[in-house]
């Protein structure tokens, strides 16, 4: 059985498929995509949308990239997948070496996970197993800051912001962790790290690790904070003997202007999670990296087995496209490119501040955020953007873009001017 036309399968989609964070009984409309090329997403009716989302931080080189396509095709010729239990392959080992070479020297060990959420689960397990093996069996809790996002599986959710992560709904199954306020920084480099330190001081014996997104908090609120906070955090984690997990699943691979955001604070995490842009948006793959200290620690109690092993661990197609994507990124002038995108976003979005509906405009690297005073009518605003020929997906009070790095000046201008257009309309309606 097949579908006769687009409206047929769109209807089927509406009645049978869940989309991210949607209702099955009252779904928001989904736009049918035919193909995607460069920074353009082509709908089945022929309309082309300039992509402002990089498919959630991932498609940094744009869509249908010849080099990435070739990497997948070539890997298909030899094998698309083999189990990673008891077997290994060059695509995975090459990727591990690239990741180790690109990140801070102490990060020497790699667990290839099949999604960002799983990479976070693995990171959490590593820290708990580490302390367990040291005889500190009470250290099973995490400490994090509000406004974070670390994934949709139960472990990841448990360290998402308790309010917008809907902890009440799942309170019977979610582990209870400790939360400090969102990072705040003053002009002079002083921060509100004391509240986090107080929590750590009181609960040191129960806390295994601090988990945080460095420099930019993504889906939990799109907030930016200063590197000083991370520097202080690193010192405090050492002082109170807890591990530091940095979740760079959104910020990794140059999005914030440095290859990894933690470089801006010049610190080294005990565990680093990467994902999203790792494969240039082609396939699902993530990685949890750690140090010899953590590895030795986990193995200190004899068996030393890390308790995780997904079926599709280290999928060779995903590894090879990740290898090609990393090579592409490194061969590009990414530093200059991100600086230019940042300057243009600054230039073209800062004036959004003048609309009374706007609370704050924030720009960091290739990320532009407009925070409104009120939550937006997502359906309406989404349709407005599509009408403007752009793909921008607002959520809650946030209208934000993180375009593919290959975007040119005029396409980026079209993204920012469509934001102006939508905000203007919203301001008129508010009066
Ligand atoms: C997206 C994201 C995750 C979860 O990754 P998935 O691949 O969606 O499971 C975790 N942490 C951060 C910071 C993210 O942005």
Short mmCIF file of C-alpha atoms and ligand atoms in Angstrom, two decimals:
data_model
loop_
_atom_site.label_atom_id
_atom_site.label_comp_id
_atom_site.label_asym_id
_atom_site.label_seq_id
_atom_site.Cartn_x
_atom_site.Cartn_y
_atom_site.Cartn_z
CA UNK A 1 0.00 0.00 0.00
CA UNK A 2 1.30 3.40 -0.85
CA UNK A 3 0.03 6.96 -0.69
CA UNK A 4 -1.62 8.70 -3.60
CA UNK A 5 -0.46 12.21 -2.90
CA UNK A 6 1.18 14.47 -0.35
CA UNK A 7 -1.98 15.32 1.49
CA UNK A 8 -2.63 11.58 1.90
CA UNK A 9 0.61 10.87 3.69
CA UNK A 10 0.48 14.15 5.58
CA UNK A 11 -2.87 13.06 6.90
CA UNK A 12 -1.46 9.69 7.89
CA UNK A 13 1.42 11.44 9.63
CA UNK A 14 -1.00 13.62 11.55
CA UNK A 15 -3.04 10.65 12.72
CA UNK A 16 -0.29 8.16 13.47
CA UNK A 17 3.11 9.73 14.06
CA UNK A 18 4.37 11.49 17.10
CA UNK A 19 6.68 14.40 16.43
CA UNK A 20 8.99 15.84 19.10
CA UNK A 21 7.01 17.24 22.03
CA UNK A 22 3.62 17.16 20.35
CA UNK A 23 0.17 15.89 21.06
CA UNK A 24 -1.18 12.98 19.03
CA UNK A 25 -4.76 14.15 19.50
CA UNK A 26 -4.16 17.84 18.78
CA UNK A 27 -0.97 17.92 16.72
CA UNK A 28 0.69 21.06 15.43
CA UNK A 29 1.07 21.01 11.65
CA UNK A 30 4.21 19.46 10.17
CA UNK A 31 5.56 20.78 6.90
CA UNK A 32 6.26 18.05 4.30
CA UNK A 33 9.86 18.11 3.10
CA UNK A 34 10.90 16.79 -0.28
CA UNK A 35 14.63 17.36 -0.11
CA UNK A 36 17.29 19.58 1.36
CA UNK A 37 20.34 21.09 -0.27
CA UNK A 38 22.95 23.44 1.15
CA UNK A 39 21.10 25.80 3.51
CA UNK A 40 17.73 25.20 1.86
CA UNK A 41 14.93 22.87 2.87
CA UNK A 42 12.57 22.21 -0.02
CA UNK A 43 8.92 21.51 0.74
CA UNK A 44 6.80 19.21 -1.42
CA UNK A 45 4.92 22.21 -2.85
CA UNK A 46 8.19 23.56 -4.20
CA UNK A 47 8.72 26.28 -1.60
CA UNK A 48 12.28 26.61 -0.35
CA UNK A 49 13.09 27.60 3.21
CA UNK A 50 16.43 28.99 4.35
CA UNK A 51 17.46 26.88 7.31
CA UNK A 52 18.03 28.75 10.56
CA UNK A 53 18.14 25.70 12.82
CA UNK A 54 20.80 23.37 11.34
CA UNK A 55 18.29 20.65 12.23
CA UNK A 56 18.88 21.31 15.93
CA UNK A 57 22.57 22.28 15.91
CA UNK A 58 23.60 19.32 13.75
CA UNK A 59 23.77 20.18 10.02
CA UNK A 60 26.77 22.51 10.28
CA UNK A 61 27.89 21.93 6.67
CA UNK A 62 24.37 22.18 5.25
CA UNK A 63 22.38 19.42 3.60
CA UNK A 64 23.25 16.95 0.88
CA UNK A 65 26.94 17.72 1.07
CA UNK A 66 28.93 15.89 -1.63
CA UNK A 67 31.83 15.01 0.70
CA UNK A 68 29.56 13.64 3.42
CA UNK A 69 27.43 11.79 0.86
CA UNK A 70 30.58 10.18 -0.53
CA UNK A 71 31.71 9.09 2.93
CA UNK A 72 28.43 7.26 3.55
CA UNK A 73 28.38 5.69 0.09
CA UNK A 74 31.93 4.47 0.42
CA UNK A 75 31.31 2.96 3.84
CA UNK A 76 28.19 1.20 2.52
CA UNK A 77 30.41 -0.75 0.11
CA UNK A 78 32.24 -2.49 2.95
CA UNK A 79 29.68 -2.68 5.77
CA UNK A 80 26.86 -0.62 7.16
CA UNK A 81 27.01 -2.16 10.61
CA UNK A 82 28.54 -4.87 12.74
CA UNK A 83 28.11 -5.33 16.47
CA UNK A 84 30.78 -3.63 18.59
CA UNK A 85 30.83 -6.37 21.20
CA UNK A 86 33.97 -8.38 20.50
CA UNK A 87 34.46 -6.75 17.09
CA UNK A 88 36.03 -3.47 16.07
CA UNK A 89 36.61 -1.47 12.89
CA UNK A 90 38.71 1.32 11.46
CA UNK A 91 35.87 3.90 11.18
CA UNK A 92 35.37 3.78 14.97
CA UNK A 93 39.07 3.78 15.82
CA UNK A 94 39.76 6.65 13.41
CA UNK A 95 36.95 8.65 14.98
CA UNK A 96 38.20 7.98 18.49
CA UNK A 97 41.65 9.20 17.49
CA UNK A 98 40.25 12.36 15.91
CA UNK A 99 38.21 13.14 19.03
CA UNK A 100 41.16 12.48 21.33
CA UNK A 101 43.48 14.61 19.20
CA UNK A 102 40.98 17.50 19.06
CA UNK A 103 40.13 17.69 22.74
CA UNK A 104 42.16 18.41 25.87
CA UNK A 105 45.12 16.11 26.39
CA UNK A 106 43.76 14.28 29.49
CA UNK A 107 40.67 13.10 27.57
CA UNK A 108 42.03 9.81 26.24
CA UNK A 109 39.11 7.37 26.28
CA UNK A 110 35.97 7.31 24.16
CA UNK A 111 32.59 5.61 24.47
CA UNK A 112 30.63 5.88 21.21
CA UNK A 113 26.96 6.24 22.07
CA UNK A 114 24.00 6.27 19.71
CA UNK A 115 22.46 9.60 20.73
CA UNK A 116 23.17 12.60 22.90
CA UNK A 117 20.84 11.41 25.64
CA UNK A 118 22.62 8.08 25.77
CA UNK A 119 26.00 9.83 25.93
CA UNK A 120 24.70 11.68 29.01
CA UNK A 121 23.43 8.44 30.58
CA UNK A 122 26.85 6.90 30.04
CA UNK A 123 28.56 9.93 31.57
CA UNK A 124 26.35 9.67 34.65
CA UNK A 125 27.03 5.95 34.98
CA UNK A 126 30.77 6.54 34.67
CA UNK A 127 30.77 8.95 37.61
CA UNK A 128 28.69 6.67 39.82
CA UNK A 129 30.79 3.63 38.98
CA UNK A 130 33.93 5.66 39.61
CA UNK A 131 32.97 6.50 43.19
CA UNK A 132 31.49 3.07 43.84
CA UNK A 133 34.82 1.51 42.97
CA UNK A 134 36.54 3.91 45.41
CA UNK A 135 34.30 2.62 48.18
CA UNK A 136 32.25 5.87 48.19
CA UNK A 137 28.95 4.18 47.55
CA UNK A 138 26.86 7.11 48.77
CA UNK A 139 28.05 9.30 45.94
CA UNK A 140 25.11 8.67 43.58
CA UNK A 141 23.68 12.17 43.15
CA UNK A 142 24.38 14.88 40.64
CA UNK A 143 24.56 18.62 41.03
CA UNK A 144 23.61 20.90 38.17
CA UNK A 145 22.30 24.39 37.47
CA UNK A 146 18.81 25.47 36.56
CA UNK A 147 17.97 26.14 32.92
CA UNK A 148 19.93 23.15 31.68
CA UNK A 149 19.04 20.57 29.06
CA UNK A 150 20.71 17.16 28.95
CA UNK A 151 18.34 14.91 27.01
CA UNK A 152 15.01 13.13 27.16
CA UNK A 153 15.86 9.78 28.74
CA UNK A 154 15.19 9.50 32.46
CA UNK A 155 18.78 10.09 33.57
CA UNK A 156 19.21 13.08 31.28
CA UNK A 157 15.77 14.45 32.18
CA UNK A 158 16.58 14.26 35.86
CA UNK A 159 19.23 16.96 35.37
CA UNK A 160 17.18 19.11 32.97
CA UNK A 161 15.62 22.26 34.39
CA UNK A 162 13.04 21.00 36.90
CA UNK A 163 10.34 23.39 35.64
CA UNK A 164 10.57 23.28 31.85
CA UNK A 165 11.82 19.69 32.12
CA UNK A 166 8.45 18.82 33.71
CA UNK A 167 9.84 17.00 36.71
CA UNK A 168 6.49 16.94 38.53
CA UNK A 169 4.97 14.75 35.85
CA UNK A 170 7.64 12.11 36.34
CA UNK A 171 8.42 12.61 40.01
CA UNK A 172 7.82 8.97 40.86
CA UNK A 173 10.54 7.70 38.56
CA UNK A 174 13.02 10.54 38.22
CA UNK A 175 16.03 10.44 40.51
CA UNK A 176 16.22 13.58 42.67
CA UNK A 177 19.34 15.62 42.18
CA UNK A 178 20.63 18.96 43.44
CA UNK A 179 20.07 22.23 41.59
CA UNK A 180 21.95 25.52 41.89
CA UNK A 181 20.72 28.79 40.33
CA UNK A 182 21.48 29.56 36.68
CA UNK A 183 25.01 30.92 36.26
CA UNK A 184 25.14 34.73 36.56
CA UNK A 185 28.16 36.83 35.72
CA UNK A 186 28.98 40.45 36.47
CA UNK A 187 31.02 42.79 34.31
CA UNK A 188 33.99 42.43 36.64
CA UNK A 189 34.05 38.64 36.27
CA UNK A 190 32.44 37.85 39.62
CA UNK A 191 29.73 35.19 39.55
CA UNK A 192 27.02 33.57 41.66
CA UNK A 193 29.00 30.34 42.04
CA UNK A 194 28.69 30.58 45.87
CA UNK A 195 25.22 29.05 45.83
CA UNK A 196 26.52 26.07 43.93
CA UNK A 197 29.48 25.80 46.27
CA UNK A 198 27.17 25.83 49.31
CA UNK A 199 25.20 22.89 47.92
CA UNK A 200 28.39 21.02 47.23
CA UNK A 201 29.65 21.76 50.71
CA UNK A 202 26.48 20.40 52.34
CA UNK A 203 26.08 17.33 50.14
CA UNK A 204 29.65 16.47 49.21
CA UNK A 205 29.33 12.90 50.47
CA UNK A 206 26.32 12.21 48.20
CA UNK A 207 27.40 14.02 45.05
CA UNK A 208 29.24 12.11 42.34
CA UNK A 209 29.50 14.86 39.76
CA UNK A 210 28.48 18.27 38.52
CA UNK A 211 26.96 18.27 35.03
CA UNK A 212 26.66 21.49 33.02
CA UNK A 213 26.55 22.85 29.47
CA UNK A 214 29.60 25.11 29.11
CA UNK A 215 29.15 28.79 28.02
CA UNK A 216 25.74 28.32 26.35
CA UNK A 217 22.75 26.55 27.88
CA UNK A 218 20.79 25.23 24.90
CA UNK A 219 17.26 23.87 24.82
CA UNK A 220 16.70 24.70 28.50
CA UNK A 221 16.64 28.44 27.84
CA UNK A 222 19.34 29.55 25.38
CA UNK A 223 21.33 31.47 27.97
CA UNK A 224 24.96 32.48 27.72
CA UNK A 225 27.32 32.78 30.67
CA UNK A 226 30.93 33.71 31.29
CA UNK A 227 33.99 31.44 31.23
CA UNK A 228 34.94 32.62 34.75
CA UNK A 229 32.01 30.63 36.12
CA UNK A 230 33.47 27.47 34.61
CA UNK A 231 36.93 28.24 35.92
CA UNK A 232 35.54 28.64 39.42
CA UNK A 233 33.45 25.51 38.97
CA UNK A 234 36.49 23.45 38.02
CA UNK A 235 38.33 24.57 41.18
CA UNK A 236 35.31 23.87 43.37
CA UNK A 237 34.80 20.40 41.90
CA UNK A 238 38.41 19.57 42.76
CA UNK A 239 38.11 21.09 46.22
CA UNK A 240 35.06 19.01 47.13
CA UNK A 241 36.12 15.89 45.22
CA UNK A 242 33.37 15.58 42.65
CA UNK A 243 33.79 14.91 38.95
CA UNK A 244 32.93 17.51 36.31
CA UNK A 245 30.85 16.47 33.29
CA UNK A 246 30.68 19.02 30.49
CA UNK A 247 27.80 18.46 28.08
CA UNK A 248 28.96 19.91 24.74
CA UNK A 249 26.34 18.11 22.70
CA UNK A 250 24.98 21.47 21.50
CA UNK A 251 28.08 23.67 21.81
CA UNK A 252 30.69 21.31 20.36
CA UNK A 253 32.31 21.62 16.93
CA UNK A 254 32.80 25.38 16.82
CA UNK A 255 29.24 26.62 17.39
CA UNK A 256 30.29 29.08 20.11
CA UNK A 257 33.45 30.27 18.35
CA UNK A 258 35.99 27.81 19.74
CA UNK A 259 36.10 24.18 18.66
CA UNK A 260 34.72 23.27 22.09
CA UNK A 261 33.18 25.83 24.42
CA UNK A 262 35.24 24.70 27.44
CA UNK A 263 38.38 25.99 25.68
CA UNK A 264 37.16 29.53 26.39
CA UNK A 265 37.54 28.82 30.10
CA UNK A 266 40.80 26.96 29.62
CA UNK A 267 39.67 24.09 31.83
CA UNK A 268 39.58 20.32 31.35
CA UNK A 269 36.49 18.30 32.29
CA UNK A 270 36.65 14.80 33.73
CA UNK A 271 34.01 13.76 31.23
CA UNK A 272 32.98 15.38 27.96
CA UNK A 273 29.82 14.59 25.97
CA UNK A 274 29.57 15.45 22.28
CA UNK A 275 26.87 14.67 19.72
CA UNK A 276 24.58 16.65 17.40
CA UNK A 277 27.10 18.23 14.94
CA UNK A 278 29.43 15.24 15.33
CA UNK A 279 28.17 13.67 12.07
CA UNK A 280 27.37 16.98 10.39
CA UNK A 281 23.71 16.14 10.96
CA UNK A 282 23.76 12.98 8.84
CA UNK A 283 23.21 10.25 11.38
CA UNK A 284 22.66 9.80 15.06
CA UNK A 285 25.93 9.42 16.96
CA UNK A 286 27.42 10.81 20.13
CA UNK A 287 30.45 10.23 22.29
CA UNK A 288 31.36 10.30 25.96
CA UNK A 289 35.03 10.98 26.53
CA UNK A 290 36.96 10.68 29.75
CA UNK A 291 40.37 10.69 31.38
CA UNK A 292 42.77 7.96 32.47
CA UNK A 293 41.94 8.92 36.07
CA UNK A 294 38.24 8.09 35.62
CA UNK A 295 39.03 4.94 33.66
CA UNK A 296 41.46 3.73 36.35
CA UNK A 297 38.96 4.64 39.01
CA UNK A 298 36.11 2.68 37.45
CA UNK A 299 38.36 -0.36 37.22
CA UNK A 300 39.62 -0.10 40.79
CA UNK A 301 37.20 -2.65 42.25
CA UNK A 302 38.18 -5.69 40.25
CA UNK A 303 35.68 -6.28 37.46
CA UNK A 304 35.87 -2.70 36.28
CA UNK A 305 33.26 -3.14 33.60
CA UNK A 306 31.48 -0.03 32.37
CA UNK A 307 27.83 -1.03 32.39
CA UNK A 308 26.64 0.12 28.99
CA UNK A 309 26.59 -1.23 25.42
CA UNK A 310 24.00 -0.11 22.88
CA UNK A 311 23.09 -2.43 19.98
CA UNK A 312 24.15 0.15 17.41
CA UNK A 313 27.26 1.26 19.28
CA UNK A 314 29.90 2.75 16.96
CA UNK A 315 27.81 2.30 13.82
CA UNK A 316 30.38 2.41 10.97
CA UNK A 317 28.24 4.57 8.66
CA UNK A 318 27.83 7.13 11.42
CA UNK A 319 31.52 6.96 12.35
CA UNK A 320 32.65 7.49 8.78
CA UNK A 321 30.38 10.43 8.18
CA UNK A 322 31.60 11.88 11.50
CA UNK A 323 35.19 11.45 10.33
CA UNK A 324 34.38 13.23 7.08
CA UNK A 325 32.45 15.99 8.86
CA UNK A 326 35.30 16.68 11.30
CA UNK A 327 37.81 16.79 8.41
CA UNK A 328 35.56 19.22 6.52
CA UNK A 329 35.26 21.46 9.56
CA UNK A 330 38.99 21.48 10.24
CA UNK A 331 39.79 22.18 6.59
CA UNK A 332 37.47 25.21 6.63
CA UNK A 333 38.28 28.63 8.07
CA UNK A 334 35.76 27.92 10.80
CA UNK A 335 37.20 30.45 13.22
CA UNK A 336 36.83 33.34 10.80
CA UNK A 337 33.47 32.04 9.55
CA UNK A 338 31.93 31.85 13.02
CA UNK A 339 33.33 35.31 13.86
CA UNK A 340 31.69 36.73 10.75
CA UNK A 341 28.35 35.07 11.49
CA UNK A 342 28.58 36.36 15.07
CA UNK A 343 29.28 39.91 13.91
CA UNK A 344 26.39 39.84 11.46
CA UNK A 345 23.99 38.37 14.04
CA UNK A 346 25.08 41.05 16.50
CA UNK A 347 24.60 43.72 13.93
CA UNK A 348 21.24 42.62 12.61
CA UNK A 349 19.57 41.23 15.73
CA UNK A 350 20.60 43.80 18.37
CA UNK A 351 17.95 46.24 17.08
CA UNK A 352 15.25 43.68 17.95
CA UNK A 353 15.71 45.06 21.45
CA UNK A 354 13.62 48.06 20.35
CA UNK A 355 10.39 46.05 20.05
CA UNK A 356 8.52 46.25 23.34
CA UNK A 357 7.69 42.52 23.12
CA UNK A 358 11.41 41.72 23.34
CA UNK A 359 13.09 41.13 26.68
CA UNK A 360 16.67 40.47 25.59
CA UNK A 361 18.83 39.76 22.56
CA UNK A 362 21.81 37.43 22.99
CA UNK A 363 24.47 36.43 20.49
CA UNK A 364 27.36 34.01 20.92
CA UNK A 365 29.29 32.51 18.01
CA UNK A 366 26.85 31.24 15.39
CA UNK A 367 23.90 31.46 17.81
CA UNK A 368 21.39 34.32 17.86
CA UNK A 369 18.65 34.45 20.49
CA UNK A 370 15.73 36.82 20.93
CA UNK A 371 13.94 36.29 24.21
CA UNK A 372 10.41 37.71 24.43
CA UNK A 373 8.41 38.70 27.50
CA UNK A 374 5.63 36.24 26.68
CA UNK A 375 5.48 32.75 25.20
CA UNK A 376 4.86 32.79 21.47
CA UNK A 377 1.97 31.26 19.58
CA UNK A 378 4.19 28.62 18.03
CA UNK A 379 1.80 27.51 15.31
CA UNK A 380 1.13 31.04 14.14
CA UNK A 381 4.74 32.16 14.28
CA UNK A 382 5.97 29.01 12.57
CA UNK A 383 3.54 29.65 9.70
CA UNK A 384 4.72 33.27 9.53
CA UNK A 385 8.31 32.20 9.19
CA UNK A 386 7.47 29.66 6.49
CA UNK A 387 5.63 32.39 4.62
CA UNK A 388 8.82 34.46 4.85
CA UNK A 389 10.75 31.60 3.25
CA UNK A 390 12.75 30.64 6.32
CA UNK A 391 12.86 27.71 8.72
CA UNK A 392 12.97 29.06 12.26
CA UNK A 393 11.31 27.14 15.06
CA UNK A 394 10.55 29.19 18.15
CA UNK A 395 9.76 27.67 21.51
CA UNK A 396 8.31 29.19 24.67
CA UNK A 397 9.60 32.76 24.82
CA UNK A 398 12.51 32.14 22.52
CA UNK A 399 13.05 32.91 18.86
CA UNK A 400 16.54 31.77 17.98
CA UNK A 401 18.74 30.73 15.10
CA UNK A 402 21.89 28.66 14.77
CA UNK A 403 22.37 28.38 11.00
CA UNK A 404 24.66 26.02 9.09
CA UNK A 405 28.19 27.47 8.99
CA UNK A 406 28.09 27.55 5.19
CA UNK A 407 25.33 30.17 5.13
CA UNK A 408 26.15 33.30 3.10
CA UNK A 409 25.58 36.89 4.16
CA UNK A 410 22.40 37.46 2.20
CA UNK A 411 20.73 34.23 3.36
CA UNK A 412 21.65 35.06 6.94
CA UNK A 413 20.20 38.54 6.44
CA UNK A 414 16.99 36.97 5.25
CA UNK A 415 16.82 34.96 8.48
CA UNK A 416 17.36 38.01 10.67
CA UNK A 417 14.99 40.24 8.70
CA UNK A 418 12.26 37.62 8.92
CA UNK A 419 12.71 37.72 12.71
CA UNK A 420 12.28 41.50 12.57
CA UNK A 421 9.20 41.08 10.42
CA UNK A 422 7.58 38.63 12.81
CA UNK A 423 8.45 40.74 15.87
CA UNK A 424 7.02 43.85 14.21
CA UNK A 425 3.75 42.06 13.60
CA UNK A 426 3.71 40.77 17.16
CA UNK A 427 4.31 44.29 18.48
CA UNK A 428 1.44 45.66 16.37
CA UNK A 429 -0.89 42.93 17.57
CA UNK A 430 0.08 43.58 21.17
CA UNK A 431 -1.07 47.20 20.92
C1 LIG B 1 20.30 17.70 22.28
C2 LIG B 1 21.03 17.63 23.55
C3 LIG B 1 21.08 16.42 24.29
C4 LIG B 1 20.35 15.17 23.86
O1 LIG B 1 20.79 14.70 22.63
P1 LIG B 1 19.83 13.73 21.76
O2 LIG B 1 20.68 13.34 20.60
O3 LIG B 1 18.63 14.54 21.39
O4 LIG B 1 19.48 12.57 22.63
C5 LIG B 1 21.81 16.43 25.46
N1 LIG B 1 22.46 17.52 25.89
C6 LIG B 1 22.44 18.69 25.21
C7 LIG B 1 23.21 19.87 25.72
C8 LIG B 1 21.71 18.78 24.02
O5 LIG B 1 21.68 19.95 23.36
#
